[in-house]
Each structure stands twice: as structure tokens, then as C-alpha cells.
Short mmCIF file of C-alpha atoms and ligand atoms in Angstrom, two decimals:
data_model
loop_
_atom_site.label_atom_id
_atom_site.label_comp_id
_atom_site.label_asym_id
_atom_site.label_seq_id
_atom_site.Cartn_x
_atom_site.Cartn_y
_atom_site.Cartn_z
CA MET A 1 8.86 -27.90 -11.43
CA THR A 2 6.63 -30.65 -12.71
CA ASP A 3 4.30 -30.22 -15.69
CA ALA A 4 1.36 -30.86 -13.36
CA LEU A 5 1.82 -27.42 -11.72
CA ARG A 6 -0.64 -24.86 -13.00
CA VAL A 7 -2.16 -21.57 -11.91
CA VAL A 8 -5.85 -21.63 -10.98
CA ASP A 9 -8.47 -19.33 -9.54
CA VAL A 10 -8.80 -20.48 -5.95
CA ALA A 11 -12.25 -22.03 -5.38
CA GLU A 12 -14.12 -23.18 -2.29
CA GLU A 13 -12.77 -26.73 -2.63
CA HIS A 14 -9.18 -25.42 -2.30
CA LEU A 15 -9.71 -23.56 0.96
CA ASP A 16 -8.86 -26.40 3.37
CA ALA A 17 -5.54 -26.90 1.62
CA ALA A 18 -4.94 -23.12 1.53
CA TRP A 19 -5.46 -22.97 5.33
CA GLN A 20 -2.87 -25.73 5.75
CA VAL A 21 -0.32 -23.89 3.58
CA ARG A 22 -1.06 -20.70 5.52
CA LEU A 23 -0.40 -22.45 8.86
CA ARG A 24 2.90 -23.75 7.53
CA SER A 25 3.83 -20.28 6.23
CA PHE A 26 2.76 -17.83 8.94
CA GLY A 27 2.27 -20.06 12.00
CA PRO A 28 -0.85 -20.55 14.08
CA GLY A 29 -3.24 -17.70 14.78
CA GLY A 30 -6.39 -16.18 13.39
CA ASP A 31 -9.90 -17.52 13.40
CA ARG A 32 -10.33 -20.26 10.81
CA ASP A 33 -13.99 -19.48 10.06
CA GLU A 34 -13.30 -15.75 9.69
CA TRP A 35 -10.33 -16.49 7.46
CA ARG A 36 -12.46 -18.82 5.32
CA LYS A 37 -15.21 -16.25 4.93
CA THR A 38 -12.76 -13.56 3.79
CA ALA A 39 -10.87 -15.98 1.54
CA LEU A 40 -14.13 -16.92 -0.16
CA GLU A 41 -14.96 -13.26 -0.82
CA PHE A 42 -11.59 -12.77 -2.51
CA ALA A 43 -12.02 -16.03 -4.46
CA GLN A 44 -15.52 -15.22 -5.66
CA ASP A 45 -14.32 -11.89 -7.03
CA GLY A 46 -11.40 -13.45 -8.96
CA ARG A 47 -8.89 -11.96 -6.54
CA CYS A 48 -7.37 -15.13 -5.10
CA LEU A 49 -5.00 -17.13 -7.28
CA GLY A 50 -3.35 -20.43 -6.51
CA VAL A 51 -0.98 -23.04 -7.90
CA VAL A 52 -2.12 -26.66 -7.96
CA ASP A 53 -0.08 -29.81 -8.38
CA GLY A 54 -2.64 -32.12 -9.97
CA ASP A 55 -5.64 -31.43 -7.72
CA GLU A 56 -3.73 -30.27 -4.66
CA LEU A 57 -3.38 -26.56 -3.89
CA VAL A 58 0.27 -25.82 -3.04
CA ALA A 59 0.43 -22.00 -3.23
CA ALA A 60 -1.89 -18.98 -3.08
CA ALA A 61 -1.98 -15.17 -3.10
CA ARG A 62 -4.65 -12.47 -2.76
CA LEU A 63 -5.23 -9.12 -4.43
CA TRP A 64 -6.88 -6.25 -2.52
CA PRO A 65 -8.76 -3.80 -4.78
CA PHE A 66 -7.30 -0.56 -3.42
CA GLU A 67 -6.73 2.89 -4.73
CA GLN A 68 -3.55 4.69 -3.75
CA TRP A 69 -2.83 8.41 -3.60
CA TRP A 70 -0.04 9.52 -5.92
CA GLY A 71 0.69 13.24 -6.21
CA GLY A 72 -2.78 13.98 -4.80
CA ARG A 73 -4.68 11.78 -7.31
CA ARG A 74 -6.18 8.30 -6.91
CA VAL A 75 -4.59 5.39 -8.79
CA PRO A 76 -6.17 1.89 -8.79
CA MET A 77 -3.74 -0.46 -7.03
CA ALA A 78 -3.63 -4.20 -6.32
CA GLY A 79 -2.43 -4.76 -2.76
CA ILE A 80 -0.80 -8.19 -2.77
CA ALA A 81 -1.20 -10.17 0.45
CA SER A 82 -0.89 -13.67 1.86
CA VAL A 83 1.62 -14.97 -0.67
CA ILE A 84 2.19 -18.55 0.49
CA VAL A 85 3.94 -21.59 -0.95
CA SER A 86 3.87 -24.99 0.75
CA PRO A 87 7.34 -25.72 2.24
CA GLU A 88 8.03 -28.79 0.09
CA TYR A 89 7.44 -26.73 -3.08
CA ARG A 90 9.59 -23.71 -2.17
CA GLY A 91 12.75 -22.73 -4.06
CA ARG A 92 11.46 -24.25 -7.30
CA GLY A 93 9.91 -21.23 -8.96
CA VAL A 94 6.35 -21.80 -7.68
CA GLY A 95 6.20 -18.38 -5.97
CA SER A 96 7.41 -16.71 -9.18
CA LEU A 97 4.88 -18.62 -11.31
CA LEU A 98 2.10 -17.49 -8.97
CA MET A 99 3.24 -13.87 -8.82
CA ARG A 100 3.45 -13.59 -12.63
CA ALA A 101 -0.21 -14.65 -12.77
CA VAL A 102 -1.00 -12.14 -10.01
CA LEU A 103 0.55 -9.34 -12.10
CA GLU A 104 -1.53 -10.33 -15.12
CA ARG A 105 -4.68 -10.51 -13.00
CA SER A 106 -3.97 -7.00 -11.66
CA VAL A 107 -3.94 -5.68 -15.23
CA GLU A 108 -7.17 -7.57 -16.06
CA LYS A 109 -8.83 -6.05 -13.00
CA GLY A 110 -7.85 -2.54 -14.10
CA LEU A 111 -5.39 -2.14 -11.22
CA ALA A 112 -2.54 -0.19 -12.82
CA LEU A 113 -0.24 -0.48 -9.81
CA SER A 114 0.65 -3.28 -7.45
CA ALA A 115 2.13 -2.86 -3.99
CA LEU A 116 3.17 -5.19 -1.18
CA TYR A 117 5.07 -5.46 2.07
CA PRO A 118 7.82 -7.96 1.25
CA ALA A 119 8.86 -10.71 3.65
CA THR A 120 11.75 -11.30 1.24
CA THR A 121 12.73 -8.83 -1.46
CA VAL A 122 14.42 -11.30 -3.85
CA LEU A 123 11.25 -12.86 -5.25
CA TYR A 124 9.60 -9.50 -5.84
CA ARG A 125 12.62 -7.68 -7.25
CA HIS A 126 12.98 -10.43 -9.85
CA LEU A 127 9.43 -9.54 -10.90
CA GLY A 128 9.98 -5.79 -11.17
CA TYR A 129 8.93 -4.52 -7.74
CA GLU A 130 11.08 -1.90 -6.00
CA PHE A 131 11.02 -0.08 -2.65
CA ALA A 132 8.73 2.90 -2.91
CA GLY A 133 7.91 4.13 0.58
CA GLU A 134 7.57 3.40 4.26
CA ARG A 135 4.97 2.83 6.91
CA TYR A 136 5.89 4.66 10.11
CA GLN A 137 4.67 4.12 13.62
CA PHE A 138 5.71 7.15 15.67
CA THR A 139 5.62 7.29 19.45
CA PHE A 140 4.30 10.38 21.23
CA SER A 141 3.88 11.24 24.86
CA ALA A 142 0.17 11.12 25.75
CA ALA A 143 0.69 14.06 28.12
CA ASP A 144 2.07 16.15 25.22
CA LEU A 145 -0.96 15.41 23.09
CA ARG A 146 -3.35 16.18 25.92
CA MET A 147 -1.96 19.73 26.07
CA LEU A 148 -2.59 20.51 22.39
CA GLY A 149 -5.90 22.26 23.08
CA GLY A 150 -8.55 22.72 20.38
CA LYS A 151 -11.22 22.79 23.10
CA GLY A 152 -13.49 25.05 21.02
CA VAL A 153 -13.77 22.54 18.17
CA PRO A 154 -16.94 20.40 18.30
CA VAL A 155 -16.04 16.69 18.15
CA ARG A 156 -18.60 13.88 18.16
CA LYS A 157 -18.43 10.11 18.47
CA ALA A 158 -18.53 8.41 15.06
CA GLY A 159 -19.70 4.98 13.89
CA LYS A 160 -20.35 2.75 10.94
CA ALA A 161 -22.72 5.24 9.29
CA ASP A 162 -19.82 7.74 9.01
CA ALA A 163 -17.70 5.54 6.69
CA GLN A 164 -18.51 7.53 3.55
CA LEU A 165 -17.90 10.82 5.39
CA PHE A 166 -14.48 9.53 6.56
CA LEU A 167 -13.58 8.64 2.97
CA GLU A 168 -14.57 12.11 1.80
CA LEU A 169 -12.65 13.91 4.55
CA ALA A 170 -9.53 11.81 3.92
CA SER A 171 -9.83 12.40 0.16
CA LYS A 172 -10.06 16.15 0.62
CA MET A 173 -6.96 16.20 2.81
CA HIS A 174 -4.84 13.95 0.55
CA ALA A 175 -5.82 15.88 -2.57
CA THR A 176 -4.90 19.17 -0.86
CA GLN A 177 -1.63 17.82 0.55
CA ARG A 178 -0.85 16.11 -2.80
CA SER A 179 -0.14 12.95 -0.82
CA SER A 180 1.65 9.94 -2.23
CA GLY A 181 1.22 6.48 -0.76
CA PRO A 182 -1.87 6.33 1.51
CA LEU A 183 -4.47 3.71 0.61
CA ILE A 184 -8.17 4.01 -0.03
CA TRP A 185 -9.89 0.89 1.32
CA PRO A 186 -13.16 -0.52 0.03
CA LEU A 187 -16.07 1.17 1.87
CA LYS A 188 -17.21 -2.15 3.35
CA GLN A 189 -13.87 -2.52 5.13
CA ILE A 190 -14.08 0.97 6.62
CA GLU A 191 -17.62 0.22 7.85
CA SER A 192 -16.39 -2.94 9.50
CA TRP A 193 -13.62 -1.07 11.38
CA LEU A 194 -16.00 1.65 12.50
CA GLY A 195 -18.48 -0.99 13.65
CA ASP A 196 -15.84 -2.68 15.82
CA GLU A 197 -16.34 -1.65 19.47
CA ASP A 198 -12.57 -1.87 20.09
CA ASN A 199 -12.02 1.09 17.73
CA PHE A 200 -12.86 4.57 19.03
CA ALA A 201 -13.77 7.04 16.31
CA TYR A 202 -14.46 10.78 16.59
CA VAL A 203 -15.33 13.25 13.88
CA ALA A 204 -15.07 17.03 13.60
CA GLU A 205 -16.24 19.24 10.75
CA ASP A 206 -13.05 18.75 8.72
CA GLY A 207 -11.40 15.70 10.25
CA PHE A 208 -11.62 12.46 12.18
CA VAL A 209 -9.57 10.10 14.32
CA VAL A 210 -9.72 6.33 14.82
CA TYR A 211 -7.75 4.84 17.69
CA ASN A 212 -7.68 1.83 20.01
CA TRP A 213 -5.83 0.27 22.92
CA SER A 214 -2.61 -1.61 22.19
CA ASP A 215 -0.80 -3.31 25.11
CA GLY A 216 -1.62 -0.55 27.60
CA ASN A 217 -0.85 2.22 25.11
CA LEU A 218 -3.22 4.05 22.84
CA CYS A 219 -2.69 3.60 19.12
CA VAL A 220 -3.92 6.02 16.44
CA ASP A 221 -4.75 4.12 13.26
CA GLU A 222 -5.72 7.21 11.30
CA LEU A 223 -6.08 10.91 11.98
CA VAL A 224 -7.20 13.34 9.30
CA ALA A 225 -7.42 17.07 9.99
CA GLY A 226 -8.15 19.85 7.54
CA SER A 227 -7.04 22.62 9.91
CA GLU A 228 -4.69 23.27 12.81
CA ALA A 229 -7.60 23.66 15.26
CA THR A 230 -9.06 20.28 14.29
CA ALA A 231 -5.65 18.61 14.49
CA ARG A 232 -5.21 19.98 18.01
CA ALA A 233 -8.72 18.91 19.07
CA LEU A 234 -8.46 15.35 17.73
CA TRP A 235 -4.95 14.67 19.03
CA ALA A 236 -5.94 16.13 22.40
CA THR A 237 -8.97 13.79 22.47
CA VAL A 238 -6.60 10.83 22.21
CA GLY A 239 -4.19 12.47 24.68
CA SER A 240 -7.00 12.80 27.21
CA GLY A 241 -6.20 9.16 28.03
CA ALA A 242 -2.86 10.30 29.53
CA SER A 243 -3.76 9.29 33.10
CA ILE A 244 -3.78 5.62 32.03
CA ALA A 245 -1.78 5.49 28.78
CA LYS A 246 1.63 7.15 28.96
CA THR A 247 2.36 6.60 25.31
CA VAL A 248 0.41 7.11 22.09
CA LEU A 249 1.59 5.13 19.09
CA ALA A 250 0.48 6.63 15.79
CA TYR A 251 0.55 5.63 12.15
CA VAL A 252 1.13 8.97 10.44
CA GLY A 253 3.31 10.26 7.63
CA PRO A 254 6.80 11.64 8.27
CA THR A 255 5.73 15.19 7.37
CA ASP A 256 2.38 15.16 9.19
CA PRO A 257 1.73 18.47 11.03
CA ILE A 258 1.68 16.62 14.38
CA HIS A 259 5.50 16.52 14.23
CA LEU A 260 5.43 20.33 14.26
CA LEU A 261 2.85 20.60 17.04
CA THR A 262 4.18 18.32 19.79
CA GLU A 263 6.80 19.36 22.29
CA HIS A 264 8.64 16.03 22.40
CA GLU A 265 8.91 13.00 20.18
CA ALA A 266 10.30 9.62 21.16
CA GLU A 267 12.10 9.21 17.85
CA ALA A 268 14.08 6.23 19.12
CA GLN A 269 10.92 4.16 19.16
CA THR A 270 9.84 4.95 15.63
CA GLN A 271 9.09 1.77 13.69
CA VAL A 272 9.48 1.60 9.95
CA GLN A 273 8.18 -1.01 7.52
CA ARG A 274 9.12 -0.65 3.85
CA TRP A 275 6.79 -1.45 0.97
CA MET A 276 7.41 -2.13 -2.68
CA LEU A 277 5.64 -0.97 -5.83
CA ARG A 278 5.29 -2.12 -9.43
CA LEU A 279 3.55 -0.59 -12.41
CA THR A 280 1.36 -3.28 -13.98
CA ASP A 281 -0.15 -1.01 -16.66
CA ALA A 282 2.40 1.74 -17.24
CA PRO A 283 0.30 4.08 -19.48
CA ALA A 284 -2.70 3.84 -17.11
CA ALA A 285 -0.54 4.37 -14.02
CA ILE A 286 1.08 7.49 -15.52
CA ALA A 287 -2.27 8.87 -16.70
CA ALA A 288 -3.84 8.48 -13.24
CA ARG A 289 -0.97 9.94 -11.14
CA GLY A 290 -0.72 13.57 -10.12
CA PHE A 291 2.56 15.36 -10.94
CA ALA A 292 4.17 18.49 -9.57
CA THR A 293 2.28 21.52 -10.84
CA GLY A 294 4.60 23.64 -12.93
CA ALA A 295 6.72 20.66 -14.02
CA VAL A 296 6.98 20.20 -17.77
CA LEU A 297 8.39 17.02 -19.29
CA ASP A 298 8.49 15.54 -22.78
CA VAL A 299 11.05 12.75 -23.10
CA ALA A 300 11.71 9.55 -25.02
CA LEU A 301 11.53 6.49 -22.77
CA HIS A 302 12.58 2.91 -23.45
CA LEU A 303 11.10 0.33 -21.06
CA ASP A 304 12.21 -3.27 -20.56
CA ASP A 305 9.57 -5.49 -18.97
CA ALA A 306 9.81 -9.22 -19.71
CA ASP A 307 7.06 -10.17 -17.24
CA LEU A 308 4.47 -7.72 -18.57
CA PRO A 309 5.48 -7.19 -22.21
CA ALA A 310 2.66 -4.70 -22.90
CA ASN A 311 4.74 -2.18 -20.91
CA ALA A 312 7.92 -2.85 -22.88
CA GLY A 313 9.14 -0.79 -25.82
CA ASP A 314 9.46 2.82 -26.81
CA TRP A 315 7.32 5.58 -25.38
CA ARG A 316 6.97 9.33 -25.11
CA LEU A 317 6.53 10.43 -21.50
CA SER A 318 4.90 13.85 -21.16
CA VAL A 319 3.91 15.89 -18.12
CA ALA A 320 2.17 19.28 -18.03
CA ASP A 321 -0.42 20.99 -15.81
CA GLY A 322 0.00 18.37 -13.07
CA THR A 323 -0.94 15.39 -15.26
CA GLY A 324 1.04 12.95 -17.41
CA SER A 325 0.80 10.60 -20.37
CA LEU A 326 2.76 7.70 -21.78
CA VAL A 327 2.21 7.18 -25.49
CA ALA A 328 3.82 4.60 -27.83
CA ALA A 329 6.57 6.20 -29.96
CA GLU A 330 9.40 5.45 -32.36
CA PRO A 331 12.74 4.36 -30.82
CA ALA A 332 15.06 7.30 -30.01
CA ASP A 333 18.85 7.22 -29.49
CA ASP A 334 18.68 9.62 -26.54
CA ALA A 335 15.87 7.74 -24.72
CA VAL A 336 15.91 7.30 -20.96
CA ARG A 337 16.14 3.54 -20.35
CA LEU A 338 14.42 1.85 -17.43
CA GLY A 339 13.37 -1.63 -16.37
CA ALA A 340 10.27 -2.34 -14.29
CA ARG A 341 12.16 -1.76 -11.02
CA GLY A 342 13.57 1.57 -12.17
CA LEU A 343 10.17 2.71 -13.40
CA ALA A 344 8.53 1.80 -10.07
CA ALA A 345 11.18 3.66 -8.08
CA LEU A 346 10.98 6.71 -10.35
CA TYR A 347 7.17 6.72 -10.08
CA ALA A 348 7.56 6.71 -6.28
CA GLY A 349 9.78 9.79 -6.43
CA THR A 350 13.23 8.22 -6.05
CA PRO A 351 15.79 10.78 -7.33
CA THR A 352 17.29 9.93 -10.72
CA ALA A 353 20.79 10.23 -9.18
CA ALA A 354 19.97 7.28 -6.92
CA LEU A 355 18.52 5.30 -9.83
CA ARG A 356 21.66 5.92 -11.93
CA GLY A 357 23.82 5.03 -8.93
CA ALA A 358 22.07 1.65 -8.71
CA GLY A 359 22.17 1.04 -12.47
CA LEU A 360 18.38 1.25 -12.72
CA LEU A 361 18.31 4.25 -15.09
CA THR A 362 20.56 4.84 -18.11
CA GLY A 363 20.48 6.98 -21.26
CA GLY A 364 18.88 10.41 -21.31
CA SER A 365 20.84 13.45 -20.14
CA ALA A 366 21.44 15.65 -17.09
CA ALA A 367 18.71 18.04 -18.26
CA VAL A 368 16.22 15.18 -18.58
CA ASP A 369 17.15 13.94 -15.08
CA SER A 370 16.32 17.36 -13.62
CA ALA A 371 12.98 17.41 -15.44
CA LEU A 372 12.14 13.88 -14.23
CA ASP A 373 13.05 14.78 -10.64
CA ALA A 374 10.88 17.90 -10.78
CA ALA A 375 7.89 16.01 -12.21
CA PHE A 376 7.94 12.90 -9.99
CA GLY A 377 9.32 14.57 -6.85
CA GLY A 378 7.28 15.81 -3.93
CA SER A 379 6.80 14.67 -0.37
CA ALA A 380 8.01 11.14 0.41
CA ALA A 381 5.56 8.31 -0.20
CA TYR A 382 4.17 6.69 2.95
CA MET A 383 1.37 4.34 4.00
CA ILE A 384 -0.44 4.21 7.30
CA ASP A 385 -1.91 0.74 6.83
CA SER A 386 -0.51 -2.70 6.27
CA PHE A 387 -2.54 -5.37 4.51
C1 COA B 1 8.52 -16.41 0.07
C2 COA B 1 7.90 -17.57 -0.69
C3 COA B 1 6.51 -17.17 -1.15
C4 COA B 1 8.78 -17.82 -1.93
O1 COA B 1 8.23 -18.86 -2.71
P1 COA B 1 9.16 -19.81 -3.61
O2 COA B 1 8.28 -20.70 -4.40
O3 COA B 1 10.20 -20.43 -2.78
O4 COA B 1 9.84 -18.73 -4.58
P2 COA B 1 10.67 -19.00 -5.92
O5 COA B 1 11.19 -20.40 -5.91
O6 COA B 1 9.86 -18.59 -7.10
O7 COA B 1 11.87 -17.99 -5.70
C5 COA B 1 12.07 -16.82 -6.48
C6 COA B 1 13.36 -16.17 -6.05
O8 COA B 1 13.24 -15.72 -4.70
C7 COA B 1 14.27 -16.28 -3.90
N1 COA B 1 13.74 -16.57 -2.58
C8 COA B 1 12.64 -17.29 -2.27
N2 COA B 1 12.48 -17.33 -0.94
C9 COA B 1 13.49 -16.63 -0.39
C10 COA B 1 13.88 -16.33 0.94
N3 COA B 1 13.17 -16.73 1.98
N4 COA B 1 15.00 -15.58 1.12
C11 COA B 1 15.72 -15.14 0.06
N5 COA B 1 15.39 -15.41 -1.23
C12 COA B 1 14.30 -16.14 -1.44
C13 COA B 1 14.67 -17.54 -4.62
O9 COA B 1 15.98 -17.93 -4.30
C14 COA B 1 14.55 -17.12 -6.07
O10 COA B 1 15.67 -16.34 -6.44
P3 COA B 1 16.71 -16.91 -7.54
O11 COA B 1 15.88 -17.12 -8.77
O12 COA B 1 17.70 -15.80 -7.65
O13 COA B 1 17.23 -18.17 -6.94
C15 COA B 1 7.87 -18.86 0.16
O14 COA B 1 9.14 -19.11 0.66
C16 COA B 1 6.90 -18.81 1.35
O15 COA B 1 5.74 -19.18 1.22
N6 COA B 1 7.40 -18.35 2.52
C17 COA B 1 6.60 -18.24 3.74
C18 COA B 1 5.54 -17.15 3.63
C19 COA B 1 6.10 -15.81 3.16
O16 COA B 1 7.11 -15.35 3.63
N7 COA B 1 5.39 -15.20 2.21
C20 COA B 1 5.79 -13.94 1.63
C21 COA B 1 4.95 -12.87 2.18
S1 COA B 1 5.40 -11.31 1.46
#
């Protein structure tokens, strides 16, 4: 690396160069003007960072201001997207330099977690990210869905004006199901999807569905249902397309009730994309997460975190009544020892036995492992969206 390389906030004057790096990184595609408009919005809100060599932009990355459900509570999360380094600068630490700045910016923005879909895991693992969950696309028979019934449930067409209602219905369901993983998008983004005539949205009293056409199939982007009757009605609404679409692709969690309602499932066509997580502000991330009700934990924790040193050191991790805290403490000989990767995986519910097996958790005791598993465990973390 040359001394001329430095991290900057991407500004309007960098956008032409950023487009060129993007073309070289992801190939052609996308509307340049649309891309520019969105890039500018990220830049103007301090959520687009770059690396310049002298005056020339050679790398960039964006931060989405999401919240993410963890144990049925909302945790502010930076969704990292469009990480790009110009080909002639790759393999020289530019991506790492950029991502370290991205982690710091996440903390500054009050985003206690950071998540991403990795195109390569090496870069991100070096920086403390670890696999945390999956995004599934299941394949159902449209004819199966059509037969689910729910005819007595009133369902109406929905649009842009229903964005806030959709957020509230989804929130109610994820809080009740104590979900881990699903994203909460900025309201403006939800309005834009609902305003798109290619998306078909329907709402019932305690649920909604958004779906569209995808290569001759129907594809459910999101379906929220607060009751069995509503689930049947909304899935059957999509399945009513069975005369044209034989297959319905659906982004849903692996334990969604639909798996228990349909007769058949084309498991062989299930697609899985894995995503990674990192805690950027460990005390804030622990304080915001929901934990298993009934779990009680009070353990000494030693964290190593060279990239975000505010997380490093000795802590007391406590959980009671479904909430947790991480408070600075004196060093303890029997402390559980974790690095950033181990902490991220534990947070996402990875069993301590797996963490020990991979060398990501040491110290502590068998009794502490059981208590950690009980507190952080629950249903597997999943997302329905990529970003
Ligand atoms: C992926 C990308 C951002 C990495 O940038 P970079 O500047 O080359 O990264 P660094 O030099 O900081 O590399 C950091 C580590 O990741 C490793 N790494 C980088 N790219 C890799 C790849 N494609 N496959 C495997 N390892 C890779 C490096 O070897 C290095 O590990 P090391 O320290 O053990 O040698 C860059 O190659 C790129 O822009 N690719 C095209 C777009 C893309 O895939 N973006 C990622 C979207 S998630």
C-alpha cells in the first residue's frame, strides 16, 4: 500500500469513479442514473465510505441503516453492501482498510451490529465476522397453496399508504415468535416496494403478503400472518395463480408455519445463502437483544477485539428476565474467552460445543456452556431479504 491511500467519505465528485469500480467488480447491469441517485443518498448521510489514492477513488462500501430482530427484540444493525475494490488495487489490504473504517462508522452511527452476505469469507473473518444465519428460498407447488382455504378471511389489495401498517404487523409477529435474523427496512424503502406495480400486496387484519412474478413462477417476498386462518388465506391468494404458475418460490424462515400446512414441498430446490454477523458495539448489542425467558446467566467474559478495541477486555455478562447486559469488570481466571468471531457466532445462537470445536471459545466451564446455550439459543436465525 502506498502512503497516498486514505479513507474518505464518498462525495458526489467520486461517483463516476465508483461506478467504474462497480462495473469492474460486479459486471454490467443496473441503471446508472438510479444507482447514482441511491449512492448520493447513502453518501449524504455519511453511509458510503471510500478509499482514495491521491484524488482517485479506488474502493467503496455502503452501510444500510437497518434494525434486526434478535430474540424478538430490535437491534440497530449496519447492513454492509457493495464492497468494491478496483482490480489493480486488490490483494494489498485496501478492502481491509476500508472495512475497518466501515466498522468504526457503524459504531458512530449507533449501529451495534453489522451483517453482510459475503462474496468471500476470508476478508470478513479476518475482521471478526462469522456465519450467523441463512436466507432460504423454498419452492412450493402453487396447486398446494391454492387448496389452503381461508376463504372467510377478508383480504384487500394494499399499496404505498400501508407501509407503516406492514411494519407494525411484521413487528407484532416477530416479537411474538421471538424471531432472530429478519430485517426492518427504512419506511421509505417499504413505500417504494409497495408503490412498484410489479409487486402485488394484500393485507388482512393480522397479516400481509407481497409477491411478484419471477421467470414464469410466482415469488413471495414476504408473508406475515398472525393466525392460521390468515396464513391460509394469504398463501391461497398467491396459490390462486396456479393455472399459470406451477411453482411458488418463497423467502420464508425454516420454521415458518407454511412448512406444516402444505402437503408437499420441493425440498430439492431450496436455495440457501449464508450471511455473516459482527458485534460492533458489544455492550449495546447485548443490551438490545432478547434472550430466552427463564434463562439466567452471570459469567465473567474476556473479549479479544483488535479491530474495535472498545469491545476488548474483561466483562460481566448477565442475563435475566429475557434481557442482558455486558458491564466492564475485573479480570477473572475462570472467564469465558472469545474473539470477535466467537462472540458473533454465540450471539447468533451457535452452540458452545461448536464454538469450542472450532477453537472460537475457551475458558469457562461445562456449567457455563449450558447457561450460555440456554440464554442465546432459540429458533435458528434467518433473513428473508438480501441487500
Ligand atoms: C473482495 C474484495 C473486496 C477484496 O478486496 P482486497 O482489497 O483484495 O482485500 P484485502 O487485500 O484487504 O484482503 C484481505 C484478505 O482477504 C483475502 N481475499 C481477498 N479477496 C479474496 C478472494 N477473492 N478469495 C479469497 N480470499 C480473498 C486476502 O487474501 C486477504 O487475506 P490474507 O490477509 O490472509 O492474505 C475485492 O476483491 C473485490 O472488490 N472483489 C469484487 C467485488 C466483491 O466480490 N465484493 C465483495 C462483496 S461481499
